[in-house]
Structure formats: structure tokens, C-alpha cells
Amino acid sequence: MKSSYLPEQASTIASDIDSLIIFITNASAWLFLLVTIVSVYYLWIYRRKNERPEYTSGISHNTRLEIIWTLIPTLLVFLIFFWGFRSYLDMNVVPKDALEIRVLGKKWFWAFDYPNGANSVNELVVPQGKPLKFLISSEDVIHSFYVPAFRVKMDAVPNRYSILTATPTQAGTFDIFCTEYCGKSHSEMIGKIRVVSETEYNKWLEEAEGGGSMKPEEFGKKLYISKACVTCHSVDGTANTGPTWKGAYGKKHKLADGSEVLADENYLRESMLEPNAKVVAGYQPVMPTYQGILKQKQIDAIIAYMKTIQ
Ligand code: CUA
């Protein structure tokens, strides 16, 4: 079932979840109307009409009525329970041939690992029609992985895996949100899930890993966006959560303790892998490490890109 007040449906379970939501909403609305109308009606006909009102009769019991108003709500609750439980199983039983993708929540971005070793940040690319198994965890606090168009949501908890499954039915780009308040930039912990054809997916995997036929600086520019460097570092000279990349390479930077460091290849590499080792003065040590996220070739490409922003 579809409804104008719900987001578009892009997974196999979306329609079923929506039917349940619509049923619960409608049932609640009708019951609310029924109870309100009956209450208002009796309020009106039994209102005080004169100084010596006639009293209502002393009825204390009506078995038939009591059975009806016990049975109908009970049946409704049971229906909702079994309907919901079936959908819950559909969301949690992972099909055997599912494509496993690691989802890591971190302050404040989502990192994705694919079976071939490729990875991406804030952009999840998946093939259409294939069951997916999301293996979700967190590196710091509790986050929550939410894809409204798939109607799935699961907490990302430190020191354990949570599992979620979904099968995308429709090509397109859909939102990923973090729905657990996780600190200052919680509202910016937003990603996209891109559902593409199987061939496009395989091509993307190859490029995400090594840049394909791109020049290093082009690949670096792409990584700047796809690895979410863009969230904190500008390339136009403005200061953000982190220092701008414009003119950063080859310059001497002042550190918090007053010493200076030359931003050469080694400093830039260290800043990606051990970001808090030498923090530029005026900035907070809040950058997450990219250890295990960036491959050597990707680090080279990012440095090559930084060299071009002068
Ligand atoms: Cu991560 Cu909110």
C-alpha cells in the first residue's frame, strides 16, 4: 500500500510496513472519532436541563456490551502484533545469498566496507534487486543507521555488531540518516545510498578501490567528497572544523604548543592516519583517524589533489 504522507518505497518490505502504518493510523483515527462523537453526544443529551434533573437509571451491567468492547480491541491488538512480528522477521532474517556490507558509524560520518575491500564514506552504492546484509557497528558512541526509503533502522553500538537486511527494488538515490543523538554534528551525519544496476555497481567498486583510469589528482578530488573530507576542510581558504586545504601543502603551520611544522607529504599522511598527533593551532583535536579507511593509493591521490589547490 502507498500513501502520500510516507516517503517513497524502495525495498521489498517497504510496502508491507506502510500497509501496517496506514492500518494503525486509520484504525486510531476512526476509534478516536467514534469515542469522541459518542462522548459528546451523551454529554449533550444528559446535560443538566433544570434545577431538578431526572437521574439516569441504575444500570450496573451489560454483558453483551462488555464482551464487544473487550473482544474488538483485543482482536485489533492481536492483528497488529502478528502483522508487525511478520514484518519484523522479514527485516531481520538475512537471505543466504545476501551481499555483506560493513557499516561503521563514527563521529560524524558513515563508513562502508565492501566485500572486495573497497570502501566509501557517506555514500553507499549497492546493486538493485540483490539482498543486502548490513553488519553495523560504531567506533565511539551509539549511532543509528536509518534508510527511510527502505523502512529500516538499526542502532550502531560500540563493541558489538547489529544486523539488518534489505533488498532494494528501485534504482535511485536515497537518504541515510543518523537517528540517535550522538553529539555536536549529529544533524550532519547524513549519507546517501545509491542503488544502481549490477554492472554499474561492479564498475563503481573498481573505481572506488583504485581510481580506475583517473589521474591521481582527479581521484583525490573524488575522494575529497566521497571520504567526507569536505565536511570539515574547505578548498577555498575558509576555516571550517578543520583547516582549509587551500595552500596547505608546502606551508609552515603553527601548532597548539607554539612549534611549527612543514606540511609536506609525510605530515599530510600522518594527519590522515593519526590526526591528533600534530593539530594546527586554533583547531580542536576532533578529526577521526582514517587508518584502515584510506588505502595507500588513496592517500597518494589525496596528497596529489592537495598540491593542486594553491
Ligand atoms: Cu551519529 Cu547521530
Tab-separated table of C-alpha atoms and ligand atoms in Angstrom:
chain	number	residue	atom	x	y	z
A	1	MET	CA	0.000	0.000	0.000
A	2	LYS	CA	1.194	3.522	-0.758
A	3	SER	CA	0.440	6.812	0.891
A	4	SER	CA	1.167	10.446	0.119
A	5	TYR	CA	2.466	11.149	3.625
A	6	LEU	CA	5.136	8.427	3.591
A	7	PRO	CA	8.486	8.504	1.752
A	8	GLU	CA	8.906	6.563	-1.485
A	9	GLN	CA	9.164	2.793	-1.261
A	10	ALA	CA	12.483	1.380	-2.413
A	11	SER	CA	12.795	-2.020	-0.760
A	12	THR	CA	10.857	-5.276	-0.779
A	13	ILE	CA	9.456	-4.769	2.730
A	14	ALA	CA	8.521	-1.087	2.345
A	15	SER	CA	5.033	-1.716	1.046
A	16	ASP	CA	4.162	-4.152	3.854
A	17	ILE	CA	5.472	-1.777	6.542
A	18	ASP	CA	3.446	1.050	5.016
A	19	SER	CA	0.260	-1.025	4.952
A	20	LEU	CA	0.674	-1.683	8.671
A	21	ILE	CA	1.380	2.002	9.451
A	22	ILE	CA	-1.615	3.089	7.382
A	23	PHE	CA	-3.834	0.495	9.071
A	24	ILE	CA	-2.761	1.595	12.573
A	25	THR	CA	-3.188	5.287	11.685
A	26	ASN	CA	-6.651	4.757	10.194
A	27	ALA	CA	-7.836	2.454	12.980
A	28	SER	CA	-6.660	5.006	15.577
A	29	ALA	CA	-8.352	7.860	13.730
A	30	TRP	CA	-11.690	6.011	13.410
A	31	LEU	CA	-11.671	4.829	17.015
A	32	PHE	CA	-10.830	8.360	18.164
A	33	LEU	CA	-13.733	9.766	16.151
A	34	LEU	CA	-16.133	7.084	17.389
A	35	VAL	CA	-15.263	7.575	21.071
A	36	THR	CA	-15.320	11.389	20.769
A	37	ILE	CA	-18.626	11.551	18.907
A	38	VAL	CA	-20.359	9.161	21.308
A	39	SER	CA	-18.964	11.059	24.333
A	40	VAL	CA	-20.052	14.449	23.011
A	41	TYR	CA	-23.488	13.062	22.122
A	42	TYR	CA	-24.104	11.734	25.648
A	43	LEU	CA	-22.690	14.883	27.210
A	44	TRP	CA	-25.281	16.794	25.233
A	45	ILE	CA	-28.383	14.658	25.810
A	46	TYR	CA	-27.696	14.133	29.533
A	47	ARG	CA	-26.739	17.738	30.253
A	48	ARG	CA	-28.405	19.459	33.233
A	49	LYS	CA	-31.625	20.872	31.879
A	50	ASN	CA	-33.281	22.262	35.045
A	51	GLU	CA	-32.870	22.585	38.807
A	52	ARG	CA	-34.316	19.119	39.487
A	53	PRO	CA	-32.807	16.856	36.877
A	54	GLU	CA	-34.158	13.397	36.261
A	55	TYR	CA	-31.486	10.843	37.065
A	56	THR	CA	-30.327	8.042	34.787
A	57	SER	CA	-31.426	4.543	35.721
A	58	GLY	CA	-29.184	2.439	37.903
A	59	ILE	CA	-27.901	0.029	35.222
A	60	SER	CA	-24.697	-1.587	36.568
A	61	HIS	CA	-24.079	-4.249	33.951
A	62	ASN	CA	-24.464	-5.136	30.284
A	63	THR	CA	-22.723	-8.382	29.459
A	64	ARG	CA	-23.156	-8.224	25.714
A	65	LEU	CA	-21.711	-4.704	25.517
A	66	GLU	CA	-18.788	-5.585	27.756
A	67	ILE	CA	-17.883	-8.598	25.634
A	68	ILE	CA	-17.992	-6.466	22.498
A	69	TRP	CA	-15.783	-3.711	23.828
A	70	THR	CA	-13.281	-6.238	25.173
A	71	LEU	CA	-13.195	-8.500	22.130
A	72	ILE	CA	-12.850	-5.904	19.368
A	73	PRO	CA	-9.806	-4.076	20.835
A	74	THR	CA	-8.196	-7.419	21.753
A	75	LEU	CA	-8.571	-8.691	18.207
A	76	LEU	CA	-7.170	-5.418	16.868
A	77	VAL	CA	-4.130	-5.621	19.153
A	78	PHE	CA	-3.505	-9.253	18.181
A	79	LEU	CA	-3.798	-8.416	14.491
A	80	ILE	CA	-1.286	-5.586	14.846
A	81	PHE	CA	1.081	-7.797	16.829
A	82	PHE	CA	1.181	-10.654	14.334
A	83	TRP	CA	1.333	-8.329	11.347
A	84	GLY	CA	4.202	-6.388	12.947
A	85	PHE	CA	6.003	-9.547	14.007
A	86	ARG	CA	5.918	-10.941	10.479
A	87	SER	CA	7.395	-7.721	9.089
A	88	TYR	CA	9.981	-7.742	11.872
A	89	LEU	CA	11.103	-11.219	10.800
A	90	ASP	CA	11.314	-10.077	7.175
A	91	MET	CA	13.630	-7.280	8.294
A	92	ASN	CA	15.821	-9.496	10.438
A	93	VAL	CA	16.171	-12.854	8.717
A	94	VAL	CA	19.052	-12.452	6.291
A	95	PRO	CA	18.709	-14.292	2.946
A	96	LYS	CA	21.536	-16.747	2.258
A	97	ASP	CA	22.893	-15.049	-0.863
A	98	ALA	CA	22.980	-11.578	0.704
A	99	LEU	CA	25.768	-9.141	-0.130
A	100	GLU	CA	27.508	-8.255	3.111
A	101	ILE	CA	28.402	-4.625	3.700
A	102	ARG	CA	30.088	-3.363	6.850
A	103	VAL	CA	28.572	-0.150	8.163
A	104	LEU	CA	30.613	1.799	10.678
A	105	GLY	CA	29.198	4.811	12.496
A	106	LYS	CA	31.749	7.339	13.655
A	107	LYS	CA	31.534	10.909	14.938
A	108	TRP	CA	30.255	12.159	12.473
A	109	PHE	CA	30.085	10.085	9.337
A	110	TRP	CA	29.199	6.669	7.991
A	111	ALA	CA	31.945	4.411	6.593
A	112	PHE	CA	31.099	1.451	4.370
A	113	ASP	CA	33.258	-1.585	3.578
A	114	TYR	CA	32.508	-3.782	0.587
A	115	PRO	CA	33.375	-7.456	0.086
A	116	ASN	CA	36.196	-6.684	-2.381
A	117	GLY	CA	37.974	-4.400	0.087
A	118	ALA	CA	36.719	-1.151	-1.379
A	119	ASN	CA	35.235	1.366	0.989
A	120	SER	CA	33.345	4.613	0.903
A	121	VAL	CA	32.230	7.311	3.280
A	122	ASN	CA	28.699	8.711	3.436
A	123	GLU	CA	27.896	7.249	0.039
A	124	LEU	CA	26.739	3.667	-0.085
A	125	VAL	CA	26.488	2.126	-3.538
A	126	VAL	CA	24.505	-1.104	-3.888
A	127	PRO	CA	23.182	-3.230	-6.748
A	128	GLN	CA	19.462	-3.218	-7.405
A	129	GLY	CA	17.479	-6.359	-6.599
A	130	LYS	CA	20.180	-8.026	-4.519
A	131	PRO	CA	19.518	-8.796	-0.829
A	132	LEU	CA	21.888	-6.811	1.391
A	133	LYS	CA	23.202	-7.675	4.808
A	134	PHE	CA	24.354	-4.667	6.788
A	135	LEU	CA	26.794	-5.511	9.556
A	136	ILE	CA	26.588	-2.403	11.697
A	137	SER	CA	28.886	-1.182	14.449
A	138	SER	CA	30.185	2.009	15.992
A	139	GLU	CA	33.627	3.194	16.936
A	140	ASP	CA	32.630	5.696	19.601
A	141	VAL	CA	29.083	6.353	20.784
A	142	ILE	CA	25.672	4.967	19.832
A	143	HIS	CA	24.536	5.999	16.354
A	144	SER	CA	21.551	4.720	14.438
A	145	PHE	CA	21.559	3.711	10.795
A	146	TYR	CA	18.306	4.718	9.135
A	147	VAL	CA	17.241	4.433	5.488
A	148	PRO	CA	13.688	5.833	5.310
A	149	ALA	CA	13.065	4.673	1.721
A	150	PHE	CA	13.924	1.087	2.762
A	151	ARG	CA	11.915	1.402	6.021
A	152	VAL	CA	14.825	0.001	8.008
A	153	LYS	CA	16.604	1.364	11.070
A	154	MET	CA	19.148	-0.153	13.415
A	155	ASP	CA	21.337	1.153	16.227
A	156	ALA	CA	25.101	1.165	15.746
A	157	VAL	CA	26.507	0.229	19.140
A	158	PRO	CA	30.198	0.206	20.154
A	159	ASN	CA	31.774	-3.235	20.772
A	160	ARG	CA	29.093	-5.272	19.059
A	161	TYR	CA	27.553	-5.906	15.646
A	162	SER	CA	23.935	-5.270	14.781
A	163	ILE	CA	22.484	-6.871	11.683
A	164	LEU	CA	19.951	-5.515	9.261
A	165	THR	CA	18.785	-6.722	5.888
A	166	ALA	CA	17.000	-5.091	2.959
A	167	THR	CA	16.560	-5.722	-0.735
A	168	PRO	CA	16.499	-2.556	-2.856
A	169	THR	CA	13.845	-2.734	-5.543
A	170	GLN	CA	14.359	0.519	-7.332
A	171	ALA	CA	17.329	2.422	-8.797
A	172	GLY	CA	17.904	5.914	-7.446
A	173	THR	CA	19.468	7.895	-4.630
A	174	PHE	CA	18.014	7.696	-1.123
A	175	ASP	CA	18.802	9.301	2.232
A	176	ILE	CA	20.719	7.781	5.100
A	177	PHE	CA	20.258	9.453	8.479
A	178	CYS	CA	21.694	9.006	11.927
A	179	THR	CA	18.725	8.826	14.274
A	180	GLU	CA	20.461	8.626	17.630
A	181	TYR	CA	21.698	11.890	19.118
A	182	CYS	CA	25.472	11.438	19.045
A	183	GLY	CA	26.918	14.862	19.750
A	184	LYS	CA	27.615	18.195	18.148
A	185	SER	CA	27.359	17.249	14.479
A	186	HIS	CA	24.658	14.582	14.803
A	187	SER	CA	22.438	16.520	12.390
A	188	GLU	CA	25.215	16.496	9.781
A	189	MET	CA	25.676	12.735	9.917
A	190	ILE	CA	23.834	12.304	6.653
A	191	GLY	CA	24.637	9.992	3.795
A	192	LYS	CA	23.227	8.785	0.515
A	193	ILE	CA	22.509	5.299	-0.669
A	194	ARG	CA	22.794	4.907	-4.414
A	195	VAL	CA	21.022	1.915	-5.923
A	196	VAL	CA	22.461	1.062	-9.355
A	197	SER	CA	22.482	-1.821	-11.817
A	198	GLU	CA	24.771	-4.789	-11.218
A	199	THR	CA	27.215	-3.720	-13.983
A	200	GLU	CA	27.356	-0.161	-12.720
A	201	TYR	CA	27.949	-1.472	-9.214
A	202	ASN	CA	30.918	-3.597	-10.319
A	203	LYS	CA	32.408	-0.669	-12.218
A	204	TRP	CA	31.956	1.581	-9.208
A	205	LEU	CA	33.656	-0.979	-6.931
A	206	GLU	CA	36.718	-0.987	-9.144
A	207	GLU	CA	36.962	2.785	-9.271
A	208	ALA	CA	36.330	3.248	-5.563
A	209	GLU	CA	39.239	0.945	-4.826
A	210	GLY	CA	41.963	2.335	-7.020
A	211	GLY	CA	40.641	5.223	-9.054
A	212	GLY	CA	40.378	3.256	-12.320
A	213	SER	CA	41.864	5.285	-15.162
A	214	MET	CA	41.719	8.612	-13.285
A	215	LYS	CA	44.801	10.771	-12.739
A	216	PRO	CA	45.887	10.812	-9.055
A	217	GLU	CA	44.749	14.409	-8.509
A	218	GLU	CA	41.355	13.653	-10.106
A	219	PHE	CA	40.983	10.572	-7.945
A	220	GLY	CA	41.988	12.678	-4.919
A	221	LYS	CA	39.346	15.244	-5.732
A	222	LYS	CA	36.751	12.490	-5.863
A	223	LEU	CA	37.962	11.058	-2.565
A	224	TYR	CA	37.752	14.538	-1.008
A	225	ILE	CA	33.988	14.271	-1.464
A	226	SER	CA	33.451	10.526	-1.108
A	227	LYS	CA	35.569	10.174	2.042
A	228	ALA	CA	33.821	13.170	3.594
A	229	CYS	CA	36.963	15.358	3.933
A	230	VAL	CA	34.673	18.062	2.549
A	231	THR	CA	32.617	18.079	5.763
A	232	CYS	CA	35.442	19.737	7.726
A	233	HIS	CA	38.009	21.053	5.199
A	234	SER	CA	37.299	23.728	2.616
A	235	VAL	CA	39.293	24.176	-0.586
A	236	ASP	CA	38.554	27.907	-0.957
A	237	GLY	CA	40.508	29.247	2.021
A	238	THR	CA	37.718	29.434	4.593
A	239	ALA	CA	38.314	27.874	8.001
A	240	ASN	CA	35.848	25.147	8.980
A	241	THR	CA	36.017	22.477	11.710
A	242	GLY	CA	39.459	21.761	10.233
A	243	PRO	CA	41.986	23.966	8.405
A	244	THR	CA	41.391	24.753	4.741
A	245	TRP	CA	43.300	22.717	2.161
A	246	LYS	CA	43.909	25.775	0.025
A	247	GLY	CA	47.618	26.452	0.080
A	248	ALA	CA	48.040	23.980	2.955
A	249	TYR	CA	50.693	21.912	1.161
A	250	GLY	CA	54.246	23.186	1.421
A	251	LYS	CA	53.362	25.792	4.061
A	252	LYS	CA	54.633	26.036	7.633
A	253	HIS	CA	51.778	25.645	10.143
A	254	LYS	CA	51.796	26.762	13.770
A	255	LEU	CA	50.792	24.072	16.245
A	256	ALA	CA	48.979	24.491	19.562
A	257	ASP	CA	52.232	24.217	21.557
A	258	GLY	CA	53.828	27.046	19.592
A	259	SER	CA	56.110	24.888	17.452
A	260	GLU	CA	55.937	24.835	13.656
A	261	VAL	CA	55.559	22.019	11.193
A	262	LEU	CA	56.100	21.946	7.455
A	263	ALA	CA	53.097	20.435	5.649
A	264	ASP	CA	54.994	18.033	3.424
A	265	GLU	CA	53.831	14.615	2.206
A	266	ASN	CA	54.747	12.934	5.482
A	267	TYR	CA	52.911	15.458	7.640
A	268	LEU	CA	49.774	15.187	5.490
A	269	ARG	CA	49.911	11.402	5.577
A	270	GLU	CA	50.356	11.422	9.358
A	271	SER	CA	47.447	13.840	9.711
A	272	MET	CA	45.145	11.419	7.926
A	273	LEU	CA	46.224	8.342	9.880
A	274	GLU	CA	46.987	9.954	13.248
A	275	PRO	CA	45.058	13.189	13.015
A	276	ASN	CA	45.607	14.279	16.598
A	277	ALA	CA	49.381	13.906	16.636
A	278	LYS	CA	50.047	17.465	15.394
A	279	VAL	CA	46.950	19.646	15.446
A	280	VAL	CA	47.226	23.086	13.865
A	281	ALA	CA	46.783	25.938	16.391
A	282	GLY	CA	43.225	27.201	16.723
A	283	TYR	CA	41.574	23.840	15.929
A	284	GLN	CA	40.144	21.123	18.157
A	285	PRO	CA	41.557	17.570	18.007
A	286	VAL	CA	38.286	16.145	16.696
A	287	MET	CA	39.287	14.528	13.405
A	288	PRO	CA	38.680	10.766	13.316
A	289	THR	CA	41.527	8.569	12.136
A	290	TYR	CA	41.407	7.307	8.574
A	291	GLN	CA	43.589	4.339	9.494
A	292	GLY	CA	42.091	1.317	7.772
A	293	ILE	CA	39.772	3.500	5.703
A	294	LEU	CA	42.254	5.028	3.264
A	295	LYS	CA	44.403	2.764	1.136
A	296	GLN	CA	47.978	3.836	0.338
A	297	LYS	CA	46.957	4.657	-3.213
A	298	GLN	CA	44.127	6.807	-1.942
A	299	ILE	CA	46.411	8.704	0.441
A	300	ASP	CA	48.751	9.393	-2.511
A	301	ALA	CA	45.815	10.648	-4.545
A	302	ILE	CA	44.563	12.990	-1.813
A	303	ILE	CA	48.037	14.478	-1.362
A	304	ALA	CA	48.290	14.905	-5.157
A	305	TYR	CA	44.963	16.737	-5.093
A	306	MET	CA	46.022	18.969	-2.188
A	307	LYS	CA	49.105	20.009	-4.138
A	308	THR	CA	46.861	21.352	-6.894
A	309	ILE	CA	44.866	23.634	-4.535
A	310	GLN	CA	47.214	26.594	-4.170
B	1	CUA	CU1	25.575	9.636	14.746
B	1	CUA	CU2	23.676	10.864	15.453
